[in-house]
Coordinates of C-alpha atoms in Angstrom, one line a residue:
M1 CA 57.9 108.0 121.2
T2 CA 59.9 107.5 117.9
T3 CA 59.9 110.7 116.0
V4 CA 60.2 109.2 112.5
P5 CA 56.7 108.3 111.3
L6 CA 55.9 104.8 110.1
V7 CA 54.0 104.5 106.8
I8 CA 52.3 101.2 106.3
V9 CA 51.3 100.6 102.7
D10 CA 48.4 98.3 101.8
G11 CA 50.2 96.8 98.8
A12 CA 47.2 95.1 97.2
N13 CA 45.0 98.2 97.5
V14 CA 47.7 100.6 96.2
V15 CA 48.6 98.3 93.3
G16 CA 45.0 97.8 92.5
S17 CA 44.2 101.5 92.4
V18 CA 45.8 101.9 89.0
P19 CA 44.4 99.7 86.1
D20 CA 47.8 99.1 84.5
G21 CA 47.5 95.3 84.0
W22 CA 48.8 94.5 87.5
W23 CA 46.5 91.5 87.6
H24 CA 48.6 89.6 85.0
D25 CA 51.6 89.7 87.4
R26 CA 50.7 90.5 91.0
A27 CA 54.1 89.8 92.3
G28 CA 55.8 91.9 89.7
A29 CA 53.4 94.8 90.4
A30 CA 54.2 94.5 94.2
I31 CA 58.0 94.5 93.4
R32 CA 57.6 97.7 91.3
L33 CA 55.6 99.3 94.1
R34 CA 58.3 98.3 96.7
D35 CA 61.0 99.8 94.5
R36 CA 59.0 103.1 93.9
L37 CA 58.5 103.5 97.6
V38 CA 62.2 104.0 98.1
A39 CA 61.8 107.7 97.1
V40 CA 59.2 108.2 99.8
L41 CA 61.6 107.2 102.5
S42 CA 63.4 110.5 102.2
T43 CA 60.7 112.8 100.7
G44 CA 57.8 111.6 102.9
L45 CA 54.2 112.0 101.9
P46 CA 52.6 115.3 100.6
D47 CA 51.7 116.4 104.1
V48 CA 54.2 114.3 106.1
P49 CA 57.8 115.4 105.6
G50 CA 60.6 112.8 105.3
P51 CA 62.3 110.9 106.5
V52 CA 59.7 108.2 107.1
E53 CA 60.0 104.4 107.5
I54 CA 57.9 102.3 105.2
T55 CA 56.4 98.8 105.7
L56 CA 54.8 97.3 102.6
V57 CA 52.2 94.7 103.5
V58 CA 51.8 92.0 100.8
E59 CA 49.4 89.1 100.6
G60 CA 48.3 86.4 98.3
K61 CA 50.3 85.9 95.1
A62 CA 52.5 88.9 96.0
R63 CA 53.3 87.5 99.4
D64 CA 56.6 85.9 98.3
I65 CA 58.3 88.9 96.8
P66 CA 61.8 89.3 98.0
Q67 CA 62.9 91.7 100.7
A68 CA 65.2 94.2 98.9
D69 CA 68.1 96.0 100.6
N70 CA 66.5 99.4 99.8
G71 CA 65.0 100.5 103.1
V72 CA 61.4 99.4 102.4
R73 CA 60.4 96.6 104.8
V74 CA 58.3 93.9 103.3
E75 CA 55.7 92.4 105.7
R76 CA 54.1 89.2 104.4
A77 CA 50.6 88.7 105.6
P78 CA 49.9 85.0 106.4
G79 CA 46.3 85.6 105.5
S80 CA 44.4 88.8 105.1
G81 CA 46.6 91.9 104.4
D82 CA 44.0 94.0 106.2
D83 CA 44.2 91.9 109.3
R84 CA 48.0 92.1 109.3
I85 CA 47.9 95.9 108.9
A86 CA 45.4 96.2 111.7
D87 CA 47.7 94.1 113.9
L88 CA 50.7 96.3 113.1
V89 CA 48.7 99.4 113.9
R90 CA 47.5 98.0 117.1
D91 CA 51.1 97.3 118.2
I92 CA 52.8 100.5 116.9
A93 CA 50.3 103.4 116.9
P94 CA 50.2 103.8 120.7
T95 CA 53.8 104.9 120.7
R96 CA 54.6 106.1 117.2
R97 CA 52.9 108.2 114.5
T98 CA 51.5 105.6 112.1
I99 CA 50.1 106.4 108.7
V100 CA 48.3 103.7 106.6
V101 CA 48.1 104.2 102.9
T102 CA 44.9 102.6 101.6
A103 CA 41.6 103.4 99.8
D104 CA 39.8 100.5 101.5
R105 CA 37.0 102.0 103.6
G106 CA 36.7 99.1 106.0
L107 CA 40.4 99.0 106.7
R108 CA 40.4 102.8 107.0
D109 CA 37.8 102.7 109.7
R110 CA 39.6 99.9 111.6
V111 CA 43.0 101.6 111.7
L112 CA 41.6 105.0 112.5
A113 CA 39.9 103.5 115.6
L114 CA 43.3 102.1 116.6
G115 CA 45.0 105.5 116.4
A116 CA 46.5 105.6 112.9
E117 CA 46.2 108.2 110.3
V118 CA 45.1 107.3 106.7
R119 CA 46.2 108.6 103.3
G120 CA 45.0 107.5 99.9
P121 CA 47.1 105.6 97.3
S122 CA 47.8 108.8 95.4
S123 CA 50.0 109.9 98.3
V124 CA 52.7 107.4 97.2
R125 CA 51.7 106.5 93.6
H126 CA 53.8 108.8 91.5
R127 CA 56.8 109.6 93.8

């Protein structure tokens, strides 16, 4: 089992959790989130010490944001971001500590049933 936890971030949900005008530029908001997540790589989450690996799942108008060379992996959902996150958890959680960052109750229930842990958007928002 890999000892570095994987944090999967529900990009649309985390961006949408702060009413800062993100809806005017969904791709720009996803890029800002991607770049803010760099700090979490080393510091971790409030109750999960770093280092961690991060996968940011993007969908819709944010799907085509570029992959940066900053350590945060961008995963482009071909359809539903929730479905892509569930697929990732199904593949990874059996052999690695996996934490999904989302406030989506339906997704939360899905990934908990697959063996992931869940944290809310505030766990990565202001890091």
